[in-house]
Amino acid sequence: MAARETRKVTISVIADLAGVSVPTVSRVINGRSDVAPQTRQRVEELLSRHGYRRRPPSMRASSGLVDLVFNDLDSPWAVEIIRGVEDVAHGAGVGTVVSAIHRQNTSAEQWLDGMRRRGTEGVIFVTSMVEPPLQAELRRLDVPVVIVDADGLPAQEAPTIGAANWAGGLRATEYLIGLGHRRIGFIAGPPQLMCSRARMDGYRAALEAAGIAFDEALICPGDFYHEAGFVGGGRLLGLADPPTAIFASSDQMALGVYEAVRRRGLRIPDDISVVGFDDLPEVRWCSPPLTTVRQPLSEMGMLAARTVLRLAKGEKVESPRVELATELVIRDSAAPAA
């Protein structure tokens, strides 16, 4: 009997008694916000009744590092996110480890092995699919996770940071409609990304509100990179009834459209209007300067870093999903329809 009373109470024991999962108990212990009030109360009562001793935040092993994980690092917008994360991490006296896992399981496993060896305060995933086994291992290690621009549906317990992509897609399309354009081509982003779907949904909503029929012939697939914009722009310009404007759902694809227009001996915005999405630093210097939707990439990185560092300290996060505002930046690449 005495042995039973002195047996160490583990998270697993508390989870069994409460009828919940181990990750749920872990979230209660760490003060996470994504637990139902009744469940939180039941778990807290069991923790108190069985004398579970929480480790004070000051006893948490500190690596002095934050991990920032991308699928790839060959895009200018990645630099903007890195800049934001680094600003906050540097101010907190924490280093930043930047990795690319290239959508390959072996790369993810190599990254995970390295992270286990050196430790981390937390991980920020950017447009990366966090597979269930990886999620489970990070939970087991009690590593906080924040996701920027989720690839598919994010893990339920992971806070996500994004931009108001639907509103941005809506505003860009409304602007072109306001200039008199009725045939507006759209070059989409990767379909698995939530931000891509939201931008296209905003485009469709603006057309519907203006009484303009959605035309599949004006939609081209894309991947946010230059070549997709070049190929999609060329296909749209080659239609028997081409669009008078093209909305590319990334600045890089918009610059690809610029090249497709140039090779046909056409001019922007005289012959066709072009709008992008991101507001990368270089688009104000292209000819003509690009009208685009600004998403606050650096600010998204800063917020992700602040959030993961708060979670590492055991602090609560007010909202599991944060969207920062987007803004239409009008320059010289769009003009009234002829």
mmCIF file of N, CA and C in Angstrom, residues 157-217:
data_model
loop_
_atom_site.group_PDB
_atom_site.id
_atom_site.type_symbol
_atom_site.label_atom_id
_atom_site.label_comp_id
_atom_site.label_asym_id
_atom_site.label_seq_id
_atom_site.Cartn_x
_atom_site.Cartn_y
_atom_site.Cartn_z
ATOM 1 N N GLU A 157 -3.148 21.436 -32.029
ATOM 2 C CA GLU A 157 -2.605 22.157 -30.876
ATOM 3 C C GLU A 157 -1.559 23.190 -31.249
ATOM 4 N N ALA A 158 -1.194 23.293 -32.514
ATOM 5 C CA ALA A 158 -0.134 24.224 -32.911
ATOM 6 C C ALA A 158 -0.719 25.570 -33.313
ATOM 7 N N PRO A 159 -0.300 26.658 -32.683
ATOM 8 C CA PRO A 159 -0.749 27.985 -33.132
ATOM 9 C C PRO A 159 -0.283 28.231 -34.569
ATOM 10 N N THR A 160 -1.089 28.942 -35.341
ATOM 11 C CA THR A 160 -0.735 29.243 -36.723
ATOM 12 C C THR A 160 -0.739 30.756 -36.943
ATOM 13 N N ILE A 161 0.183 31.202 -37.787
ATOM 14 C CA ILE A 161 0.312 32.607 -38.147
ATOM 15 C C ILE A 161 0.120 32.720 -39.654
ATOM 16 N N GLY A 162 -0.704 33.641 -40.088
ATOM 17 C CA GLY A 162 -0.915 33.833 -41.520
ATOM 18 C C GLY A 162 -1.284 35.268 -41.819
ATOM 19 N N ALA A 163 -1.624 35.511 -43.077
ATOM 20 C CA ALA A 163 -2.079 36.831 -43.499
ATOM 21 C C ALA A 163 -3.520 36.717 -43.972
ATOM 22 N N ALA A 164 -4.177 37.848 -44.126
ATOM 23 C CA ALA A 164 -5.571 37.874 -44.584
ATOM 24 C C ALA A 164 -5.586 37.654 -46.098
ATOM 25 N N ASN A 165 -5.342 36.408 -46.499
ATOM 26 C CA ASN A 165 -5.191 36.087 -47.916
ATOM 27 C C ASN A 165 -6.498 36.243 -48.689
ATOM 28 N N TRP A 166 -7.611 35.844 -48.086
ATOM 29 C CA TRP A 166 -8.900 35.977 -48.773
ATOM 30 C C TRP A 166 -9.196 37.450 -49.044
ATOM 31 N N ALA A 167 -8.992 38.280 -48.034
ATOM 32 C CA ALA A 167 -9.242 39.713 -48.206
ATOM 33 C C ALA A 167 -8.307 40.302 -49.250
ATOM 34 N N GLY A 168 -7.066 39.844 -49.284
ATOM 35 C CA GLY A 168 -6.127 40.333 -50.279
ATOM 36 C C GLY A 168 -6.527 39.958 -51.690
ATOM 37 N N GLY A 169 -6.952 38.695 -51.880
ATOM 38 C CA GLY A 169 -7.418 38.267 -53.192
ATOM 39 C C GLY A 169 -8.655 39.027 -53.635
ATOM 40 N N LEU A 170 -9.543 39.274 -52.687
ATOM 41 C CA LEU A 170 -10.752 40.043 -52.976
ATOM 42 C C LEU A 170 -10.407 41.466 -53.392
ATOM 43 N N ARG A 171 -9.531 42.116 -52.636
ATOM 44 C CA ARG A 171 -9.214 43.520 -52.903
ATOM 45 C C ARG A 171 -8.510 43.694 -54.244
ATOM 46 N N ALA A 172 -7.583 42.811 -54.564
ATOM 47 C CA ALA A 172 -6.862 42.906 -55.829
ATOM 48 C C ALA A 172 -7.815 42.772 -57.008
ATOM 49 N N THR A 173 -8.736 41.817 -56.908
ATOM 50 C CA THR A 173 -9.683 41.595 -58.002
ATOM 51 C C THR A 173 -10.684 42.741 -58.095
ATOM 52 N N GLU A 174 -11.146 43.234 -56.955
ATOM 53 C CA GLU A 174 -12.043 44.389 -56.957
ATOM 54 C C GLU A 174 -11.385 45.594 -57.621
ATOM 55 N N TYR A 175 -10.100 45.763 -57.360
ATOM 56 C CA TYR A 175 -9.385 46.900 -57.949
ATOM 57 C C TYR A 175 -9.384 46.799 -59.479
ATOM 58 N N LEU A 176 -9.111 45.618 -60.007
ATOM 59 C CA LEU A 176 -9.106 45.425 -61.459
ATOM 60 C C LEU A 176 -10.507 45.595 -62.038
ATOM 61 N N ILE A 177 -11.509 45.098 -61.328
ATOM 62 C CA ILE A 177 -12.888 45.285 -61.789
ATOM 63 C C ILE A 177 -13.241 46.770 -61.810
ATOM 64 N N GLY A 178 -12.787 47.492 -60.803
ATOM 65 C CA GLY A 178 -13.028 48.926 -60.741
ATOM 66 C C GLY A 178 -12.380 49.689 -61.889
ATOM 67 N N LEU A 179 -11.327 49.108 -62.480
ATOM 68 C CA LEU A 179 -10.676 49.715 -63.642
ATOM 69 C C LEU A 179 -11.373 49.334 -64.951
ATOM 70 N N GLY A 180 -12.452 48.571 -64.815
ATOM 71 C CA GLY A 180 -13.222 48.210 -66.002
ATOM 72 C C GLY A 180 -12.902 46.845 -66.585
ATOM 73 N N HIS A 181 -12.046 46.062 -65.951
ATOM 74 C CA HIS A 181 -11.687 44.740 -66.481
ATOM 75 C C HIS A 181 -12.790 43.732 -66.157
ATOM 76 N N ARG A 182 -13.132 42.932 -67.150
ATOM 77 C CA ARG A 182 -14.154 41.897 -66.974
ATOM 78 C C ARG A 182 -13.591 40.505 -67.236
ATOM 79 N N ARG A 183 -12.546 40.409 -68.030
ATOM 80 C CA ARG A 183 -11.853 39.132 -68.226
ATOM 81 C C ARG A 183 -10.507 39.227 -67.503
ATOM 82 N N ILE A 184 -10.487 38.611 -66.313
ATOM 83 C CA ILE A 184 -9.318 38.701 -65.434
ATOM 84 C C ILE A 184 -8.740 37.305 -65.243
ATOM 85 N N GLY A 185 -7.558 37.090 -65.783
ATOM 86 C CA GLY A 185 -6.900 35.801 -65.598
ATOM 87 C C GLY A 185 -6.361 35.672 -64.176
ATOM 88 N N PHE A 186 -6.240 34.428 -63.714
ATOM 89 C CA PHE A 186 -5.744 34.171 -62.360
ATOM 90 C C PHE A 186 -4.743 33.028 -62.413
ATOM 91 N N ILE A 187 -3.549 33.250 -61.851
ATOM 92 C CA ILE A 187 -2.545 32.198 -61.750
ATOM 93 C C ILE A 187 -2.439 31.806 -60.284
ATOM 94 N N ALA A 188 -2.821 30.571 -59.993
ATOM 95 C CA ALA A 188 -2.963 30.107 -58.613
ATOM 96 C C ALA A 188 -1.639 29.664 -58.025
ATOM 97 N N GLY A 189 -1.631 29.485 -56.709
ATOM 98 C CA GLY A 189 -0.483 28.928 -56.003
ATOM 99 C C GLY A 189 -0.684 27.449 -55.761
ATOM 100 N N PRO A 190 0.222 26.799 -55.015
ATOM 101 C CA PRO A 190 0.108 25.368 -54.717
ATOM 102 C C PRO A 190 -1.226 25.058 -54.046
ATOM 103 N N PRO A 191 -2.001 24.120 -54.582
ATOM 104 C CA PRO A 191 -3.355 23.889 -54.055
ATOM 105 C C PRO A 191 -3.401 23.382 -52.622
ATOM 106 N N GLN A 192 -2.302 22.770 -52.130
ATOM 107 C CA GLN A 192 -2.331 22.242 -50.767
ATOM 108 C C GLN A 192 -2.156 23.323 -49.711
ATOM 109 N N LEU A 193 -1.701 24.512 -50.122
ATOM 110 C CA LEU A 193 -1.499 25.584 -49.155
ATOM 111 C C LEU A 193 -2.803 26.327 -48.892
ATOM 112 N N MET A 194 -3.112 26.525 -47.623
ATOM 113 C CA MET A 194 -4.336 27.226 -47.258
ATOM 114 C C MET A 194 -4.337 28.652 -47.798
ATOM 115 N N CYS A 195 -3.154 29.300 -47.822
ATOM 116 C CA CYS A 195 -3.091 30.671 -48.317
ATOM 117 C C CYS A 195 -3.425 30.735 -49.807
ATOM 118 N N SER A 196 -3.015 29.724 -50.573
ATOM 119 C CA SER A 196 -3.333 29.695 -52.005
ATOM 120 C C SER A 196 -4.838 29.604 -52.229
ATOM 121 N N ARG A 197 -5.469 28.715 -51.501
ATOM 122 C CA ARG A 197 -6.919 28.530 -51.656
ATOM 123 C C ARG A 197 -7.664 29.805 -51.280
ATOM 124 N N ALA A 198 -7.187 30.456 -50.212
ATOM 125 C CA ALA A 198 -7.865 31.670 -49.759
ATOM 126 C C ALA A 198 -7.759 32.785 -50.794
ATOM 127 N N ARG A 199 -6.609 32.933 -51.449
ATOM 128 C CA ARG A 199 -6.451 33.977 -52.462
ATOM 129 C C ARG A 199 -7.384 33.730 -53.649
ATOM 130 N N MET A 200 -7.490 32.468 -54.051
ATOM 131 C CA MET A 200 -8.382 32.156 -55.160
ATOM 132 C C MET A 200 -9.845 32.355 -54.763
ATOM 133 N N ASP A 201 -10.179 32.000 -53.527
ATOM 134 C CA ASP A 201 -11.552 32.211 -53.056
ATOM 135 C C ASP A 201 -11.895 33.696 -53.037
ATOM 136 N N GLY A 202 -10.925 34.545 -52.660
ATOM 137 C CA GLY A 202 -11.156 35.988 -52.685
ATOM 138 C C GLY A 202 -11.380 36.485 -54.101
ATOM 139 N N TYR A 203 -10.595 35.974 -55.043
ATOM 140 C CA TYR A 203 -10.765 36.304 -56.465
ATOM 141 C C TYR A 203 -12.174 35.948 -56.940
ATOM 142 N N ARG A 204 -12.625 34.741 -56.632
ATOM 143 C CA ARG A 204 -13.953 34.292 -57.066
ATOM 144 C C ARG A 204 -15.054 35.113 -56.402
ATOM 145 N N ALA A 205 -14.868 35.452 -55.123
ATOM 146 C CA ALA A 205 -15.886 36.230 -54.415
ATOM 147 C C ALA A 205 -16.055 37.604 -55.049
ATOM 148 N N ALA A 206 -14.945 38.232 -55.464
ATOM 149 C CA ALA A 206 -15.033 39.548 -56.095
ATOM 150 C C ALA A 206 -15.759 39.468 -57.437
ATOM 151 N N LEU A 207 -15.474 38.426 -58.212
ATOM 152 C CA LEU A 207 -16.171 38.247 -59.491
ATOM 153 C C LEU A 207 -17.671 38.080 -59.265
ATOM 154 N N GLU A 208 -18.004 37.221 -58.311
ATOM 155 C CA GLU A 208 -19.420 36.951 -58.034
ATOM 156 C C GLU A 208 -20.136 38.222 -57.589
ATOM 157 N N ALA A 209 -19.491 39.001 -56.712
ATOM 158 C CA ALA A 209 -20.119 40.231 -56.222
ATOM 159 C C ALA A 209 -20.357 41.222 -57.361
ATOM 160 N N ALA A 210 -19.510 41.175 -58.389
ATOM 161 C CA ALA A 210 -19.643 42.103 -59.518
ATOM 162 C C ALA A 210 -20.517 41.536 -60.641
ATOM 163 N N GLY A 211 -21.055 40.330 -60.427
ATOM 164 C CA GLY A 211 -21.905 39.712 -61.445
ATOM 165 C C GLY A 211 -21.133 39.199 -62.643
ATOM 166 N N ILE A 212 -19.847 38.874 -62.452
ATOM 167 C CA ILE A 212 -19.005 38.362 -63.537
ATOM 168 C C ILE A 212 -18.897 36.847 -63.381
ATOM 169 N N ALA A 213 -19.219 36.117 -64.433
ATOM 170 C CA ALA A 213 -19.199 34.660 -64.376
ATOM 171 C C ALA A 213 -17.764 34.148 -64.222
ATOM 172 N N PHE A 214 -17.593 33.149 -63.375
ATOM 173 C CA PHE A 214 -16.291 32.517 -63.202
ATOM 174 C C PHE A 214 -15.986 31.667 -64.428
ATOM 175 N N ASP A 215 -14.799 31.813 -65.003
ATOM 176 C CA ASP A 215 -14.425 31.120 -66.229
ATOM 177 C C ASP A 215 -13.172 30.281 -65.966
ATOM 178 N N GLU A 216 -13.316 28.954 -66.001
ATOM 179 C CA GLU A 216 -12.190 28.054 -65.759
ATOM 180 C C GLU A 216 -11.056 28.270 -66.744
ATOM 181 N N ALA A 217 -11.381 28.735 -67.956
ATOM 182 C CA ALA A 217 -10.351 28.945 -68.978
ATOM 183 C C ALA A 217 -9.369 30.040 -68.569
#
